[in-house]
Amino acid sequence: MDDIENLRTVRQSLITRRRDLASRGAMSPADGGRSATQIRSLQAEIEAIDAAIADEMAVQGSAAGAPQP
């Protein structure tokens, strides 16, 4: 479970960074689109972590003898 908790902690950190960028007016034209690119990158990282969490939960479930979907 430690792996899943670590992934969730990293995920929450990325979500916080994404929110901070958006709340600071990241979408303003003066930014030149840099923050929007960073937000998309953070979103991709969050989605990758979501997939890793699902994979880890499946591995732990199969190790515990749980039926696989």
Short mmCIF file of N, CA, C and O in Angstrom, two decimals:
data_model
loop_
_atom_site.label_atom_id
_atom_site.label_comp_id
_atom_site.label_asym_id
_atom_site.label_seq_id
_atom_site.Cartn_x
_atom_site.Cartn_y
_atom_site.Cartn_z
N MET A 1 0.81 -1.20 0.00
CA MET A 1 0.00 0.00 0.00
C MET A 1 0.85 1.26 0.00
O MET A 1 0.38 2.31 -0.40
N ASP A 2 2.08 1.16 0.44
CA ASP A 2 2.94 2.33 0.47
C ASP A 2 3.13 2.93 -0.92
O ASP A 2 3.17 4.15 -1.07
N ASP A 3 3.26 2.06 -1.93
CA ASP A 3 3.42 2.56 -3.29
C ASP A 3 2.22 3.38 -3.72
O ASP A 3 2.37 4.45 -4.31
N ILE A 4 1.04 2.89 -3.42
CA ILE A 4 -0.17 3.61 -3.79
C ILE A 4 -0.26 4.94 -3.04
O ILE A 4 -0.58 5.97 -3.63
N GLU A 5 0.06 4.93 -1.77
CA GLU A 5 0.02 6.17 -0.99
C GLU A 5 1.03 7.18 -1.52
O GLU A 5 0.75 8.37 -1.60
N ASN A 6 2.22 6.71 -1.88
CA ASN A 6 3.23 7.61 -2.45
C ASN A 6 2.74 8.21 -3.77
O ASN A 6 2.91 9.40 -4.01
N LEU A 7 2.13 7.38 -4.61
CA LEU A 7 1.60 7.88 -5.88
C LEU A 7 0.49 8.90 -5.64
O LEU A 7 0.42 9.92 -6.32
N ARG A 8 -0.35 8.64 -4.67
CA ARG A 8 -1.43 9.58 -4.37
C ARG A 8 -0.90 10.91 -3.84
O ARG A 8 -1.44 11.97 -4.15
N THR A 9 0.17 10.85 -3.07
CA THR A 9 0.80 12.07 -2.56
C THR A 9 1.37 12.90 -3.71
O THR A 9 1.16 14.12 -3.78
N VAL A 10 2.06 12.24 -4.62
CA VAL A 10 2.62 12.94 -5.79
C VAL A 10 1.49 13.50 -6.64
O VAL A 10 1.56 14.65 -7.11
N ARG A 11 0.45 12.73 -6.82
CA ARG A 11 -0.71 13.17 -7.61
C ARG A 11 -1.30 14.44 -7.01
O ARG A 11 -1.60 15.40 -7.72
N GLN A 12 -1.49 14.45 -5.70
CA GLN A 12 -2.07 15.62 -5.05
C GLN A 12 -1.17 16.84 -5.21
O GLN A 12 -1.65 17.96 -5.41
N SER A 13 0.12 16.64 -5.15
CA SER A 13 1.07 17.73 -5.34
C SER A 13 0.95 18.31 -6.76
O SER A 13 0.96 19.53 -6.94
N LEU A 14 0.81 17.43 -7.75
CA LEU A 14 0.65 17.90 -9.12
C LEU A 14 -0.66 18.66 -9.31
O LEU A 14 -0.70 19.67 -10.01
N ILE A 15 -1.71 18.18 -8.69
CA ILE A 15 -3.01 18.85 -8.78
C ILE A 15 -2.90 20.25 -8.16
O ILE A 15 -3.42 21.22 -8.72
N THR A 16 -2.22 20.34 -7.04
CA THR A 16 -2.04 21.65 -6.40
C THR A 16 -1.25 22.60 -7.29
O THR A 16 -1.62 23.77 -7.44
N ARG A 17 -0.19 22.11 -7.92
CA ARG A 17 0.60 22.94 -8.83
C ARG A 17 -0.24 23.40 -10.02
O ARG A 17 -0.16 24.56 -10.44
N ARG A 18 -1.07 22.48 -10.54
CA ARG A 18 -1.93 22.84 -11.68
C ARG A 18 -2.92 23.93 -11.28
O ARG A 18 -3.13 24.90 -12.01
N ARG A 19 -3.53 23.79 -10.11
CA ARG A 19 -4.48 24.79 -9.62
C ARG A 19 -3.80 26.14 -9.40
O ARG A 19 -4.36 27.19 -9.71
N ASP A 20 -2.60 26.11 -8.84
CA ASP A 20 -1.86 27.35 -8.60
C ASP A 20 -1.58 28.08 -9.91
O ASP A 20 -1.74 29.30 -10.00
N LEU A 21 -1.16 27.35 -10.91
CA LEU A 21 -0.91 27.97 -12.22
C LEU A 21 -2.18 28.59 -12.78
O LEU A 21 -2.17 29.72 -13.26
N ALA A 22 -3.27 27.87 -12.70
CA ALA A 22 -4.53 28.36 -13.24
C ALA A 22 -5.04 29.57 -12.47
O ALA A 22 -5.56 30.52 -13.06
N SER A 23 -4.86 29.56 -11.16
CA SER A 23 -5.40 30.66 -10.34
C SER A 23 -4.59 31.95 -10.48
O SER A 23 -5.09 33.02 -10.20
N ARG A 24 -3.36 31.84 -10.91
CA ARG A 24 -2.52 33.03 -11.08
C ARG A 24 -2.73 33.69 -12.44
O ARG A 24 -1.92 34.51 -12.86
N GLY A 25 -3.77 33.30 -13.12
CA GLY A 25 -4.02 33.90 -14.43
C GLY A 25 -3.15 33.29 -15.49
O GLY A 25 -2.68 33.97 -16.41
N ALA A 26 -2.93 32.01 -15.37
CA ALA A 26 -2.03 31.32 -16.29
C ALA A 26 -2.50 31.40 -17.73
O ALA A 26 -1.71 31.25 -18.64
N MET A 27 -3.75 31.67 -17.92
CA MET A 27 -4.27 31.69 -19.28
C MET A 27 -4.20 33.09 -19.90
O MET A 27 -4.74 33.33 -20.97
N SER A 28 -3.52 34.01 -19.25
CA SER A 28 -3.45 35.37 -19.77
C SER A 28 -2.57 35.43 -21.03
O SER A 28 -1.60 34.69 -21.14
N PRO A 29 -2.89 36.32 -21.95
CA PRO A 29 -2.10 36.44 -23.17
C PRO A 29 -0.65 36.85 -22.90
O PRO A 29 0.25 36.49 -23.66
N ALA A 30 -0.41 37.57 -21.82
CA ALA A 30 0.94 38.02 -21.50
C ALA A 30 1.88 36.85 -21.23
O ALA A 30 3.09 36.96 -21.37
N ASP A 31 1.33 35.74 -20.87
CA ASP A 31 2.09 34.54 -20.55
C ASP A 31 2.61 33.86 -21.81
O ASP A 31 3.55 33.07 -21.75
N GLY A 32 2.01 34.14 -22.94
CA GLY A 32 2.46 33.55 -24.19
C GLY A 32 2.17 32.07 -24.32
O GLY A 32 2.76 31.38 -25.14
N GLY A 33 1.27 31.55 -23.50
CA GLY A 33 0.88 30.15 -23.61
C GLY A 33 1.77 29.20 -22.82
O GLY A 33 1.52 28.01 -22.80
N ARG A 34 2.80 29.70 -22.17
CA ARG A 34 3.71 28.83 -21.42
C ARG A 34 2.99 28.11 -20.28
O ARG A 34 3.18 26.91 -20.09
N SER A 35 2.19 28.85 -19.54
CA SER A 35 1.49 28.23 -18.41
C SER A 35 0.46 27.21 -18.88
O SER A 35 0.28 26.17 -18.25
N ALA A 36 -0.21 27.51 -19.98
CA ALA A 36 -1.18 26.55 -20.51
C ALA A 36 -0.48 25.25 -20.89
O ALA A 36 -1.00 24.16 -20.64
N THR A 37 0.72 25.36 -21.44
CA THR A 37 1.50 24.17 -21.79
C THR A 37 1.88 23.42 -20.52
O THR A 37 1.80 22.18 -20.48
N GLN A 38 2.28 24.15 -19.48
CA GLN A 38 2.62 23.51 -18.21
C GLN A 38 1.41 22.81 -17.60
O GLN A 38 1.53 21.71 -17.06
N ILE A 39 0.26 23.44 -17.70
CA ILE A 39 -0.97 22.85 -17.16
C ILE A 39 -1.30 21.55 -17.89
O ILE A 39 -1.63 20.54 -17.27
N ARG A 40 -1.18 21.56 -19.22
CA ARG A 40 -1.43 20.33 -19.99
C ARG A 40 -0.43 19.25 -19.62
O ARG A 40 -0.78 18.07 -19.50
N SER A 41 0.81 19.63 -19.41
CA SER A 41 1.84 18.66 -19.02
C SER A 41 1.54 18.07 -17.64
O SER A 41 1.66 16.85 -17.44
N LEU A 42 1.14 18.92 -16.70
CA LEU A 42 0.77 18.44 -15.38
C LEU A 42 -0.42 17.50 -15.46
O LEU A 42 -0.45 16.47 -14.78
N GLN A 43 -1.39 17.82 -16.31
CA GLN A 43 -2.56 16.96 -16.46
C GLN A 43 -2.16 15.59 -17.00
O GLN A 43 -2.65 14.56 -16.54
N ALA A 44 -1.23 15.57 -17.94
CA ALA A 44 -0.75 14.30 -18.49
C ALA A 44 -0.05 13.48 -17.41
O ALA A 44 -0.23 12.25 -17.33
N GLU A 45 0.73 14.14 -16.57
CA GLU A 45 1.40 13.44 -15.47
C GLU A 45 0.38 12.88 -14.48
O GLU A 45 0.53 11.76 -13.99
N ILE A 46 -0.66 13.66 -14.18
CA ILE A 46 -1.71 13.21 -13.26
C ILE A 46 -2.40 11.97 -13.83
O ILE A 46 -2.63 10.99 -13.12
N GLU A 47 -2.69 11.99 -15.12
CA GLU A 47 -3.35 10.84 -15.75
C GLU A 47 -2.44 9.62 -15.74
O GLU A 47 -2.92 8.49 -15.54
N ALA A 48 -1.14 9.81 -15.93
CA ALA A 48 -0.21 8.69 -15.88
C ALA A 48 -0.15 8.10 -14.47
O ALA A 48 -0.10 6.88 -14.29
N ILE A 49 -0.19 8.96 -13.47
CA ILE A 49 -0.19 8.48 -12.09
C ILE A 49 -1.48 7.75 -11.78
O ILE A 49 -1.47 6.71 -11.11
N ASP A 50 -2.61 8.25 -12.28
CA ASP A 50 -3.89 7.54 -12.10
C ASP A 50 -3.80 6.13 -12.66
O ASP A 50 -4.26 5.17 -12.02
N ALA A 51 -3.19 5.99 -13.83
CA ALA A 51 -3.03 4.66 -14.45
C ALA A 51 -2.11 3.79 -13.60
O ALA A 51 -2.37 2.59 -13.42
N ALA A 52 -1.04 4.37 -13.09
CA ALA A 52 -0.11 3.61 -12.25
C ALA A 52 -0.78 3.15 -10.96
O ALA A 52 -0.55 2.02 -10.50
N ILE A 53 -1.62 4.00 -10.39
CA ILE A 53 -2.35 3.62 -9.18
C ILE A 53 -3.29 2.46 -9.49
O ILE A 53 -3.35 1.48 -8.73
N ALA A 54 -4.00 2.54 -10.59
CA ALA A 54 -4.92 1.46 -10.97
C ALA A 54 -4.15 0.15 -11.19
O ALA A 54 -4.59 -0.92 -10.76
N ASP A 55 -3.00 0.25 -11.86
CA ASP A 55 -2.18 -0.95 -12.08
C ASP A 55 -1.71 -1.55 -10.76
O ASP A 55 -1.76 -2.77 -10.57
N GLU A 56 -1.24 -0.69 -9.87
CA GLU A 56 -0.74 -1.18 -8.58
C GLU A 56 -1.86 -1.81 -7.77
O GLU A 56 -1.66 -2.83 -7.11
N MET A 57 -3.05 -1.22 -7.82
CA MET A 57 -4.18 -1.80 -7.10
C MET A 57 -4.54 -3.17 -7.68
O MET A 57 -4.87 -4.09 -6.93
N ALA A 58 -4.46 -3.30 -8.99
CA ALA A 58 -4.74 -4.58 -9.63
C ALA A 58 -3.71 -5.62 -9.22
O ALA A 58 -4.06 -6.78 -8.94
N VAL A 59 -2.45 -5.23 -9.18
CA VAL A 59 -1.39 -6.16 -8.77
C VAL A 59 -1.60 -6.60 -7.32
O VAL A 59 -1.51 -7.78 -7.02
N GLN A 60 -1.88 -5.65 -6.46
CA GLN A 60 -2.10 -5.99 -5.06
C GLN A 60 -3.35 -6.84 -4.90
O GLN A 60 -3.38 -7.74 -4.06
N GLY A 61 -4.38 -6.57 -5.70
CA GLY A 61 -5.59 -7.37 -5.63
C GLY A 61 -5.35 -8.79 -6.08
O GLY A 61 -5.84 -9.75 -5.47
N SER A 62 -4.56 -8.98 -7.15
CA SER A 62 -4.29 -10.33 -7.62
C SER A 62 -3.38 -11.07 -6.67
O SER A 62 -3.50 -12.27 -6.49
N ALA A 63 -2.50 -10.34 -5.99
CA ALA A 63 -1.63 -10.98 -5.00
C ALA A 63 -2.44 -11.45 -3.80
O ALA A 63 -2.08 -12.43 -3.15
N ALA A 64 -3.53 -10.77 -3.52
CA ALA A 64 -4.38 -11.12 -2.39
C ALA A 64 -5.41 -12.16 -2.78
O ALA A 64 -6.23 -12.57 -1.96
N GLY A 65 -5.44 -12.56 -4.05
CA GLY A 65 -6.37 -13.56 -4.49
C GLY A 65 -7.72 -13.02 -4.96
O GLY A 65 -8.65 -13.77 -5.12
N ALA A 66 -7.78 -11.73 -5.13
CA ALA A 66 -9.03 -11.11 -5.60
C ALA A 66 -9.23 -11.42 -7.08
O ALA A 66 -8.26 -11.50 -7.83
N PRO A 67 -10.46 -11.59 -7.50
CA PRO A 67 -10.72 -11.84 -8.92
C PRO A 67 -10.38 -10.62 -9.77
O PRO A 67 -10.54 -9.49 -9.33
N GLN A 68 -9.85 -10.86 -10.95
CA GLN A 68 -9.48 -9.79 -11.85
C GLN A 68 -10.68 -9.41 -12.73
O GLN A 68 -11.44 -10.28 -13.15
N PRO A 69 -10.84 -8.15 -13.02
CA PRO A 69 -11.97 -7.71 -13.86
C PRO A 69 -11.80 -8.18 -15.29
O PRO A 69 -10.76 -8.45 -15.75
#
